[in-house]
JSON list of N, CA and C in Angstrom, two decimals:
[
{"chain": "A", "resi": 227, "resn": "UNK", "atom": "N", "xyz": [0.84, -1.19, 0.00]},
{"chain": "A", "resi": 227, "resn": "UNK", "atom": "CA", "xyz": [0.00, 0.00, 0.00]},
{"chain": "A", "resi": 227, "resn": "UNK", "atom": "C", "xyz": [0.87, 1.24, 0.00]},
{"chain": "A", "resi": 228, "resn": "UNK", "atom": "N", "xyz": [0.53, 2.13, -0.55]},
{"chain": "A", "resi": 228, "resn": "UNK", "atom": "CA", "xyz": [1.01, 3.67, -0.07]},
{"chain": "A", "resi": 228, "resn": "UNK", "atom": "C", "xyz": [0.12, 4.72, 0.39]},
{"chain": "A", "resi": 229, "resn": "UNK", "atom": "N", "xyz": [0.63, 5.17, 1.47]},
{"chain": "A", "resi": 229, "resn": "UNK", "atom": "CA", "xyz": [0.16, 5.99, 2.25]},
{"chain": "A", "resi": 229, "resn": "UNK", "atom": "C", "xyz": [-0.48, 7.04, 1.99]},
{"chain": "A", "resi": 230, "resn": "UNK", "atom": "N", "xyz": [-2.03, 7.22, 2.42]},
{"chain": "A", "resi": 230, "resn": "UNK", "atom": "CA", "xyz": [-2.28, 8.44, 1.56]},
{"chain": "A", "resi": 230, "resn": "UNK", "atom": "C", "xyz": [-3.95, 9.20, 2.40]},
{"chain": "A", "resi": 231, "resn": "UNK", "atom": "N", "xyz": [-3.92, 9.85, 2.79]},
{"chain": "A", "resi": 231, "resn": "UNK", "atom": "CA", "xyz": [-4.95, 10.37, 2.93]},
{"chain": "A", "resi": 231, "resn": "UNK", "atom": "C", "xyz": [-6.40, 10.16, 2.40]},
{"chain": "A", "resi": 232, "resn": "UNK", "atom": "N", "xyz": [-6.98, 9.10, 2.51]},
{"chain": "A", "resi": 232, "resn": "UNK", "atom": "CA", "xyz": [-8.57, 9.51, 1.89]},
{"chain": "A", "resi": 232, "resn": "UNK", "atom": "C", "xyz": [-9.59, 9.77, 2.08]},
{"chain": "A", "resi": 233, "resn": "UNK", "atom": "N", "xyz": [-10.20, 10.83, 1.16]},
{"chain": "A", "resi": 233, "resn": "UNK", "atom": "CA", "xyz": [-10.82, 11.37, 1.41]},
{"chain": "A", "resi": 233, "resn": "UNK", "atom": "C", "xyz": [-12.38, 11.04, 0.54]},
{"chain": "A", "resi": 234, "resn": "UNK", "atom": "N", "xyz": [-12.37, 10.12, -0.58]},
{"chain": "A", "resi": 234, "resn": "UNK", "atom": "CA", "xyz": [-13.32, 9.40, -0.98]},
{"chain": "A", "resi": 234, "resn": "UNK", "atom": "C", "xyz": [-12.60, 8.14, -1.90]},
{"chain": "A", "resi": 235, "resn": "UNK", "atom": "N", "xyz": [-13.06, 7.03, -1.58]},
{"chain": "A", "resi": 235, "resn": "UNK", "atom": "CA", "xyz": [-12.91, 5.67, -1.89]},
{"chain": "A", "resi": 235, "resn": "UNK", "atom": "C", "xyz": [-12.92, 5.65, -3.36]},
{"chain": "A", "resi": 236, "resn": "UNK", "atom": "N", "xyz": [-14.21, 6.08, -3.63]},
{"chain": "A", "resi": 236, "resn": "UNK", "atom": "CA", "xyz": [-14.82, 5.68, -4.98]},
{"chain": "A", "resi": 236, "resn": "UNK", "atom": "C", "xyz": [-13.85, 5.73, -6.14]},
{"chain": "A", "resi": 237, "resn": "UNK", "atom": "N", "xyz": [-13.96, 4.39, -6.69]},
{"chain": "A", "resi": 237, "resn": "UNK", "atom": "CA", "xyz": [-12.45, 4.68, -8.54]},
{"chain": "A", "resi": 237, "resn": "UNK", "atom": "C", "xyz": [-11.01, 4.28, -7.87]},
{"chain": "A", "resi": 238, "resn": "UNK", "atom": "N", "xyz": [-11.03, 3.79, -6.88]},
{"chain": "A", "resi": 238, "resn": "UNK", "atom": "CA", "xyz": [-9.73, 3.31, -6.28]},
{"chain": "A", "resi": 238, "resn": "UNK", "atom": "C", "xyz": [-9.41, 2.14, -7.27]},
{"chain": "A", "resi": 239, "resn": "UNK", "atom": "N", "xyz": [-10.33, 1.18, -7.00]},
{"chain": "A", "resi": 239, "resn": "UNK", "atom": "CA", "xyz": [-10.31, 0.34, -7.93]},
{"chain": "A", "resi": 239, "resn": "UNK", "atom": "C", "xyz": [-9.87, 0.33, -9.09]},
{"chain": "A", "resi": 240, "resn": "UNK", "atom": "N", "xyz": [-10.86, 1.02, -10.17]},
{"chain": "A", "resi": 240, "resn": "UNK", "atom": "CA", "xyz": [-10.19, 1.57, -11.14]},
{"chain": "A", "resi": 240, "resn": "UNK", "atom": "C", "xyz": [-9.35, 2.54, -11.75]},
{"chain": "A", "resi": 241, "resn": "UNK", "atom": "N", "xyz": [-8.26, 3.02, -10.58]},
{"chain": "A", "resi": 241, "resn": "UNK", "atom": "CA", "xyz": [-7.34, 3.61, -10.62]},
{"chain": "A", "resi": 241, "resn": "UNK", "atom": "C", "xyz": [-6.27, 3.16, -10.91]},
{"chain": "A", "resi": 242, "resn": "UNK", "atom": "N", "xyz": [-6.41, 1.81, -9.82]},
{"chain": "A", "resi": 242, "resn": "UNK", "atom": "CA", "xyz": [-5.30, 0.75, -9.52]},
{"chain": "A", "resi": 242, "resn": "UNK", "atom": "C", "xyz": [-5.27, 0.36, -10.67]},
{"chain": "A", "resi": 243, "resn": "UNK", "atom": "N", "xyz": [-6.17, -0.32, -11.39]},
{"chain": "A", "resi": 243, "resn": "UNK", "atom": "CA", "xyz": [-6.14, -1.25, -12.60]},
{"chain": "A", "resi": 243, "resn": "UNK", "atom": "C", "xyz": [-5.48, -0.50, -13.58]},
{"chain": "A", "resi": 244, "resn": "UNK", "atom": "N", "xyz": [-5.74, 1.11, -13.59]},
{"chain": "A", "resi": 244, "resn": "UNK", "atom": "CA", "xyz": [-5.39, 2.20, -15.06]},
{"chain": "A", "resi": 244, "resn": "UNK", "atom": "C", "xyz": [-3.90, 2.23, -14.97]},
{"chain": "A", "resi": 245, "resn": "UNK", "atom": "N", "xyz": [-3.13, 2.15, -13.69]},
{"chain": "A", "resi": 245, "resn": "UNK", "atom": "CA", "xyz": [-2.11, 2.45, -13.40]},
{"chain": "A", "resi": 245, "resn": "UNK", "atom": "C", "xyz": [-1.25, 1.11, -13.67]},
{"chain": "A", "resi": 246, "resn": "UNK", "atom": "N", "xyz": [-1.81, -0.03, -13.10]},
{"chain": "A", "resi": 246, "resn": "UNK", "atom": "CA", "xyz": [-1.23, -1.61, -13.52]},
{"chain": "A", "resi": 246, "resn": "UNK", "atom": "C", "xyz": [-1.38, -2.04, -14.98]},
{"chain": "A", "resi": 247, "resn": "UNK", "atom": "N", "xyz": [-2.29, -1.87, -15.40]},
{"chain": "A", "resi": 247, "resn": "UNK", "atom": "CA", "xyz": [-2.36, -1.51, -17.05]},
{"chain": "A", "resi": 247, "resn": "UNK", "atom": "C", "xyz": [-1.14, -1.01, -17.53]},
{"chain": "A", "resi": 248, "resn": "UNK", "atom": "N", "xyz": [-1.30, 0.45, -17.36]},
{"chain": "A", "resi": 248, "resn": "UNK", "atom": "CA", "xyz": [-0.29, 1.10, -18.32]},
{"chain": "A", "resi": 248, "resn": "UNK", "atom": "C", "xyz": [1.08, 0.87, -18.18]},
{"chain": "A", "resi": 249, "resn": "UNK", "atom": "N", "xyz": [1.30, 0.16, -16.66]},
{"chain": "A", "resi": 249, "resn": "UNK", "atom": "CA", "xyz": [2.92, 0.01, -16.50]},
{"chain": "A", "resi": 249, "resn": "UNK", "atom": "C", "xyz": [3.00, -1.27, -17.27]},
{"chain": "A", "resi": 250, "resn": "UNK", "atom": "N", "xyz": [2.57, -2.19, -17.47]},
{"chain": "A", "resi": 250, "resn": "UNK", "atom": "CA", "xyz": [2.32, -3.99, -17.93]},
{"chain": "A", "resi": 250, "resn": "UNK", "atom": "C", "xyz": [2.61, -3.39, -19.23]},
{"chain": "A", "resi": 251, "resn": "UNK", "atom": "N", "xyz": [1.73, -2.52, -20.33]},
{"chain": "A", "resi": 251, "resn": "UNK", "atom": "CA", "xyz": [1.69, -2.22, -21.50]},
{"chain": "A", "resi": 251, "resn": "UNK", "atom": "C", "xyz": [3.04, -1.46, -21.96]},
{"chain": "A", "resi": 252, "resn": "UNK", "atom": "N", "xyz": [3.66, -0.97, -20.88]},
{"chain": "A", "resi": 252, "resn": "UNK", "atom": "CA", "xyz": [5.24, -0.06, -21.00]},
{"chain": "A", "resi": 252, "resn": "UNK", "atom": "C", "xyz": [6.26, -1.03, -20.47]},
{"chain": "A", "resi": 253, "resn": "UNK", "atom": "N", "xyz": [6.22, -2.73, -20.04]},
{"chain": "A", "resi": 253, "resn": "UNK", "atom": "CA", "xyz": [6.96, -3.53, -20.54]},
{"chain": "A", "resi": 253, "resn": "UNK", "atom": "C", "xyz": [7.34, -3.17, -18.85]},
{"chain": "A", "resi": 254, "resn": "UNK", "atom": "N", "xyz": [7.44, -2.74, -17.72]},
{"chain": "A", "resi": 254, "resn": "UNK", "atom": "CA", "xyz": [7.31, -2.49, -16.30]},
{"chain": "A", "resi": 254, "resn": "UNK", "atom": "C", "xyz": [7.58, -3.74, -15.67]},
{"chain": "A", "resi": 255, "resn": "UNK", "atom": "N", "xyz": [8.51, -4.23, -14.74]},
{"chain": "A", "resi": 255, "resn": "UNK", "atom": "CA", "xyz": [8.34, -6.02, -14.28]},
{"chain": "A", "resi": 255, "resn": "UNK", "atom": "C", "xyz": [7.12, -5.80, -13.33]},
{"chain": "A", "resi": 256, "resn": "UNK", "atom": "N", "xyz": [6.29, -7.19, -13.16]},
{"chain": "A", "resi": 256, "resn": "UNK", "atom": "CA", "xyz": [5.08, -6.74, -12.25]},
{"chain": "A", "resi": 256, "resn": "UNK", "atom": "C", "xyz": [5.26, -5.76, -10.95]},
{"chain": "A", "resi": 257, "resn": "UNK", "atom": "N", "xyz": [6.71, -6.35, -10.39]},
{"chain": "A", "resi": 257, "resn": "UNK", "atom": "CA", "xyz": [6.49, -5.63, -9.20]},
{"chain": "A", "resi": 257, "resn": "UNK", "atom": "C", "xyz": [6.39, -4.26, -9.17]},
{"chain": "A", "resi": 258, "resn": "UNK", "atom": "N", "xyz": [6.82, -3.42, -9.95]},
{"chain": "A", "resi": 258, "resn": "UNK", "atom": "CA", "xyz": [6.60, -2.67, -10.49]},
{"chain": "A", "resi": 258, "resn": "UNK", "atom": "C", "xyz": [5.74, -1.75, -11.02]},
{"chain": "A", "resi": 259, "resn": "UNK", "atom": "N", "xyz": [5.06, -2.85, -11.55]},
{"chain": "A", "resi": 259, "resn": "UNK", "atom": "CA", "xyz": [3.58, -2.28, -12.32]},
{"chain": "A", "resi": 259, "resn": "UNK", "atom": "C", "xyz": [2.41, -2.64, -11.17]},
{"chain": "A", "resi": 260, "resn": "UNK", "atom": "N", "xyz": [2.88, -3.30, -9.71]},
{"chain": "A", "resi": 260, "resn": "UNK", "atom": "CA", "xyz": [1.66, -3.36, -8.54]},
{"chain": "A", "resi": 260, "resn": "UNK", "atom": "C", "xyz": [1.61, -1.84, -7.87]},
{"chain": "A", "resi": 261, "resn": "UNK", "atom": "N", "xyz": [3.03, -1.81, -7.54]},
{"chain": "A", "resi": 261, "resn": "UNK", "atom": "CA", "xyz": [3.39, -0.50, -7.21]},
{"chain": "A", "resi": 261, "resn": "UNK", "atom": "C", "xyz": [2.97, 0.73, -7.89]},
{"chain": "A", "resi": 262, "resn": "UNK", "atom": "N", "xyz": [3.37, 0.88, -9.30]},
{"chain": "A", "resi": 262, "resn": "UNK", "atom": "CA", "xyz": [2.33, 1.98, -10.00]},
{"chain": "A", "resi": 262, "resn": "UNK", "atom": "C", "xyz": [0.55, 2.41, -10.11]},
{"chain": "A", "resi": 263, "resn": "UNK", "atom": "N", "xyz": [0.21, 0.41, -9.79]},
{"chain": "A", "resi": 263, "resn": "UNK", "atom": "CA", "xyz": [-1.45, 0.54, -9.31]},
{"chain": "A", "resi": 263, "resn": "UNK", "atom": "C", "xyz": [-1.52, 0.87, -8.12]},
{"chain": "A", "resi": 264, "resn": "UNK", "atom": "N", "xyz": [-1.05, 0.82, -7.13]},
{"chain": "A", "resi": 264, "resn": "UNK", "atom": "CA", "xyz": [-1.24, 1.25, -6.04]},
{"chain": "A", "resi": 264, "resn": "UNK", "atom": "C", "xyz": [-0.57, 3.04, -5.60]},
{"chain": "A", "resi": 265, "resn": "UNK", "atom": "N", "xyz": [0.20, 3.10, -6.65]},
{"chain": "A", "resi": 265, "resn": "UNK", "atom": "CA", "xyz": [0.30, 4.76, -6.42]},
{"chain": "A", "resi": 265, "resn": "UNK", "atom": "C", "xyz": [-0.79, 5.64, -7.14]},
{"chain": "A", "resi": 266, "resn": "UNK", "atom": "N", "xyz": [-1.08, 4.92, -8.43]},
{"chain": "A", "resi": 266, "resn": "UNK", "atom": "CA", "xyz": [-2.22, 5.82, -8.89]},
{"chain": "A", "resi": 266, "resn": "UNK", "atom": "C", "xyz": [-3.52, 5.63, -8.04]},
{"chain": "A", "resi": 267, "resn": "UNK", "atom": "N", "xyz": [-3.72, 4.43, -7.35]},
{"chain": "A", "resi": 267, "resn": "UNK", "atom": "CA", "xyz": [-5.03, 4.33, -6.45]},
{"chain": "A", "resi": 267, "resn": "UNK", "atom": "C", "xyz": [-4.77, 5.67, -5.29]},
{"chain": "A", "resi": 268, "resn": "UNK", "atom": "N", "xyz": [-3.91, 5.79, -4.94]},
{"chain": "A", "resi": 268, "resn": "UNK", "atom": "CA", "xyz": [-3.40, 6.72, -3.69]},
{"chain": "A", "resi": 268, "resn": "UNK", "atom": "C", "xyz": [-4.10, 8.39, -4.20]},
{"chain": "A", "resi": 269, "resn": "UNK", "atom": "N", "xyz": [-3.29, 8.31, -5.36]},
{"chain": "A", "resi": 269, "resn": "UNK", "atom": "CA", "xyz": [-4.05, 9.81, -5.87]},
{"chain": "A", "resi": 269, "resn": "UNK", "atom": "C", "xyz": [-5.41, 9.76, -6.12]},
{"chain": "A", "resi": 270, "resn": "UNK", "atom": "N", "xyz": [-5.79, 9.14, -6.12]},
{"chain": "A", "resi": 270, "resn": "UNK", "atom": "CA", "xyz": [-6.95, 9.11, -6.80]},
{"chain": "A", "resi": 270, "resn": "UNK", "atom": "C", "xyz": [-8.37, 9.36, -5.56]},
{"chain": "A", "resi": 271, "resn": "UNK", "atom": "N", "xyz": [-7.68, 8.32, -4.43]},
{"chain": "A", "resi": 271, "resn": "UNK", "atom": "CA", "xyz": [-8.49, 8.29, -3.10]},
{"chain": "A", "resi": 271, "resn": "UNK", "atom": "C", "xyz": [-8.31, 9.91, -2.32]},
{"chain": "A", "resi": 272, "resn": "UNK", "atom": "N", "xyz": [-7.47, 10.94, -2.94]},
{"chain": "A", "resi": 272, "resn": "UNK", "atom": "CA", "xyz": [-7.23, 11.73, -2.05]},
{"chain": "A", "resi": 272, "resn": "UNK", "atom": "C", "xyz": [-8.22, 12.79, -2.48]},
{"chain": "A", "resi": 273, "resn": "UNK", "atom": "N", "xyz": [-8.64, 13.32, -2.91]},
{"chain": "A", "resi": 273, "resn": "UNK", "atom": "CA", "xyz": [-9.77, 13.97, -3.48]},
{"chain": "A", "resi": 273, "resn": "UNK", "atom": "C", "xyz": [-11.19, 13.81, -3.85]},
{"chain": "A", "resi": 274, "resn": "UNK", "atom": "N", "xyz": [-12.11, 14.23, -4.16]},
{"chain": "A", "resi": 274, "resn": "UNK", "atom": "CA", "xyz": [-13.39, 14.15, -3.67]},
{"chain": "A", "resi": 274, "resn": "UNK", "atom": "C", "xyz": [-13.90, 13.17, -4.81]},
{"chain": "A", "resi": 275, "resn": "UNK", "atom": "N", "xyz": [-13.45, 13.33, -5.97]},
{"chain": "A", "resi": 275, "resn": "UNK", "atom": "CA", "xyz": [-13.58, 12.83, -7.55]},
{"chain": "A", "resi": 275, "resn": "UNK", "atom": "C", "xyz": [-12.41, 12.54, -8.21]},
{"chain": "A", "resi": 276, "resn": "UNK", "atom": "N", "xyz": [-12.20, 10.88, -7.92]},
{"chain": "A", "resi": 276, "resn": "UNK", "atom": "CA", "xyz": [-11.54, 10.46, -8.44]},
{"chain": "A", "resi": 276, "resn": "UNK", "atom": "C", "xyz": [-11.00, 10.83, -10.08]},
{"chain": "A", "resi": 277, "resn": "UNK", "atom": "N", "xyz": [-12.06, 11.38, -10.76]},
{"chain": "A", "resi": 277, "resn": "UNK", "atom": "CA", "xyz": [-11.96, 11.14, -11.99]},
{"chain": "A", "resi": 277, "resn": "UNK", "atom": "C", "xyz": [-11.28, 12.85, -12.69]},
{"chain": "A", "resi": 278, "resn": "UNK", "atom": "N", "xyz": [-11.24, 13.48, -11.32]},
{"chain": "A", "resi": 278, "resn": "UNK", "atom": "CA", "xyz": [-10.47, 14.67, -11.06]},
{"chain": "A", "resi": 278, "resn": "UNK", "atom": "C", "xyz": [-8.85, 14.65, -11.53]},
{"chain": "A", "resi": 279, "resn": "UNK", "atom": "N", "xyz": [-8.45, 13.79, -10.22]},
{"chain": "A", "resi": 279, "resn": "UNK", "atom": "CA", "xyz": [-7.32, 13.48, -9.88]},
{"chain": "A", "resi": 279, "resn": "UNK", "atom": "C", "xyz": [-6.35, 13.52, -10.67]},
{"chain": "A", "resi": 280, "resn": "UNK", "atom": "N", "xyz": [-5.15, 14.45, -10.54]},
{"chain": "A", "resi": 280, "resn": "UNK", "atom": "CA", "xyz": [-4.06, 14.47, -11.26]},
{"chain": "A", "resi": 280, "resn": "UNK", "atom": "C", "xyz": [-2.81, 14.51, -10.67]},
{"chain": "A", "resi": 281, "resn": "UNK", "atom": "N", "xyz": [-1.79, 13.91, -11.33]},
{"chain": "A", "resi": 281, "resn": "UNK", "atom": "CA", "xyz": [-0.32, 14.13, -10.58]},
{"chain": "A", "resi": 281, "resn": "UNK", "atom": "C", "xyz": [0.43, 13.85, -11.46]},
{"chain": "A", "resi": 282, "resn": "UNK", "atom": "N", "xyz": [2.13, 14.23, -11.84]},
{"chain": "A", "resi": 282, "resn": "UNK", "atom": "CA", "xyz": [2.66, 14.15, -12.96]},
{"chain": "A", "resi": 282, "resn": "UNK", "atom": "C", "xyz": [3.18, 12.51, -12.76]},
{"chain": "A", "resi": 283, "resn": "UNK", "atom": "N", "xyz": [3.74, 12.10, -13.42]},
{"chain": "A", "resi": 283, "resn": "UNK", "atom": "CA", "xyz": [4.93, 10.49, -13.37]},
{"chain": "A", "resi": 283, "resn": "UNK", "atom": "C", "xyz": [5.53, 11.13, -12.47]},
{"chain": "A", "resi": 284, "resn": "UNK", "atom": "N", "xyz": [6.38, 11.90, -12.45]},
{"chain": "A", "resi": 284, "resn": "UNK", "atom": "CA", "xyz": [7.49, 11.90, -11.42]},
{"chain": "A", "resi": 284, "resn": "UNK", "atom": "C", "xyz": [6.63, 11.88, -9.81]},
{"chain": "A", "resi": 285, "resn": "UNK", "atom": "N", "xyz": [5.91, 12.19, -9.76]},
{"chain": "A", "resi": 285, "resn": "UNK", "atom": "CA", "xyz": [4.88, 12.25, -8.12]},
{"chain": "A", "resi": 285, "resn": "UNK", "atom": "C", "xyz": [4.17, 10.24, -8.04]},
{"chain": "A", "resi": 286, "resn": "UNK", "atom": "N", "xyz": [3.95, 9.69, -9.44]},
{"chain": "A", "resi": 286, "resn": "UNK", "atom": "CA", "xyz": [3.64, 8.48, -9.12]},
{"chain": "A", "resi": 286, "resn": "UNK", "atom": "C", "xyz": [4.84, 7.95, -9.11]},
{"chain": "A", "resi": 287, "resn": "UNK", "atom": "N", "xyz": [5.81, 8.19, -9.70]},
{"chain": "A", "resi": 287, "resn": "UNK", "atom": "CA", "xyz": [7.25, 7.39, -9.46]},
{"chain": "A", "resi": 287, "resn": "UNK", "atom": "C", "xyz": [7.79, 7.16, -7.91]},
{"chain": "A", "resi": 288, "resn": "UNK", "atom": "N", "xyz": [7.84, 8.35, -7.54]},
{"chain": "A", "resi": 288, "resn": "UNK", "atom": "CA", "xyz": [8.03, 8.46, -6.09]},
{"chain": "A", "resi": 288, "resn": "UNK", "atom": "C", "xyz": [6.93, 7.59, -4.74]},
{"chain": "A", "resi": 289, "resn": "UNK", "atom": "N", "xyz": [5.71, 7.77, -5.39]},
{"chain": "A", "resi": 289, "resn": "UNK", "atom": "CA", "xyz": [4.72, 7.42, -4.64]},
{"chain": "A", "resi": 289, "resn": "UNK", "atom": "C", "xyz": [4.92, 5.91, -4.10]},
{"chain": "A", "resi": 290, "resn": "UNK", "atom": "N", "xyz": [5.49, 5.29, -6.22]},
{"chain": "A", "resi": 290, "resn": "UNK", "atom": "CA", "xyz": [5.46, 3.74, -6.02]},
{"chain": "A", "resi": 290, "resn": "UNK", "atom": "C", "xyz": [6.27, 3.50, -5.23]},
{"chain": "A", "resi": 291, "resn": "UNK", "atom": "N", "xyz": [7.77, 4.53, -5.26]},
{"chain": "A", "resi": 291, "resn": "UNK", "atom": "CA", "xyz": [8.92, 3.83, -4.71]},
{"chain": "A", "resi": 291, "resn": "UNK", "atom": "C", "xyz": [8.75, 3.86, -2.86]},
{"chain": "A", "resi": 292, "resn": "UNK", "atom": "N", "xyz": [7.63, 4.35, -2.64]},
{"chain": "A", "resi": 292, "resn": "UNK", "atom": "CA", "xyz": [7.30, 3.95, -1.01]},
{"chain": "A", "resi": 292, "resn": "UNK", "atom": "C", "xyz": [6.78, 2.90, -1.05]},
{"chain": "A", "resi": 293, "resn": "UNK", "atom": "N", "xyz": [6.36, 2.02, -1.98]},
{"chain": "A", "resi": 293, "resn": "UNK", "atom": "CA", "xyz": [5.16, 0.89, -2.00]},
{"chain": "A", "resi": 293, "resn": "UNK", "atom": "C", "xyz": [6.21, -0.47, -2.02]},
{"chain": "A", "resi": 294, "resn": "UNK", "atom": "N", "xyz": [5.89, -1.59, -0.96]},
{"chain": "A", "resi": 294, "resn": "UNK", "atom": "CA", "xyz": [6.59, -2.46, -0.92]},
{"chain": "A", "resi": 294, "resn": "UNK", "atom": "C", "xyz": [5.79, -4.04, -1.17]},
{"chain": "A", "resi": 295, "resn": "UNK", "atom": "N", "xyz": [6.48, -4.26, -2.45]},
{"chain": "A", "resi": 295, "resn": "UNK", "atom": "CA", "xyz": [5.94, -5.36, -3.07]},
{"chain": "A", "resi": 295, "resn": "UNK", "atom": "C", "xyz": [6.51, -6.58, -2.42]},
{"chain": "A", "resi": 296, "resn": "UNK", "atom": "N", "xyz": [5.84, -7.48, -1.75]},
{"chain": "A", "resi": 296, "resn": "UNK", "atom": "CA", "xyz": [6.22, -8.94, -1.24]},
{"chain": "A", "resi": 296, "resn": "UNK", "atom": "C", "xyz": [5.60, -9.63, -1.92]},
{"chain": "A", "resi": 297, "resn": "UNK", "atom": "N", "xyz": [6.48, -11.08, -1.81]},
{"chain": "A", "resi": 297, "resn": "UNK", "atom": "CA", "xyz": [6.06, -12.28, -2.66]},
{"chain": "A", "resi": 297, "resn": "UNK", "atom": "C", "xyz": [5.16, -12.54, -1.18]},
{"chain": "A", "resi": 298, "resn": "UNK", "atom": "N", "xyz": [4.27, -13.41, -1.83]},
{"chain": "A", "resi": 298, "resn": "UNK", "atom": "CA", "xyz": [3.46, -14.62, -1.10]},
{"chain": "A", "resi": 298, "resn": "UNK", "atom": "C", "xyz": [4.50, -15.59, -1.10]}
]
């Protein structure tokens, strides 16, 4: 997970997925591309409308690199 203030839930979901998507499609190793779904979920939860939500790469780059991917 990364840490993040929220302030409405809604599109987390499909935040995560937009963000795991696009890293998978830019060739990203998974761990990687969990971390990018879970940083774009972060922005996304912090504002009222998800579908608002903006932040450049360099703010999700950083975001992911707090996010710690473990194996099962």
């Amino acid at each position: 997970a990364v840490p993040a203030v929220a302030v409405d839930v809604t599109g987390a979901g499909d935040a995560f997925a937009a963000g795991f998507v696009s890293a998978c499609c830019a060739g990203m190793p998974l761990a990687h591309a969990l971390a990018r779904g879970a940083a774009t979920a972060s922005v996304a939860v912090e504002g009222d409308l998800a579908a608002l939500a903006r932040c450049t790469r360099d703010e999700l780059d950083r975001r992911a690199a707090r996010c710690v991917v473990r194996k099962l």
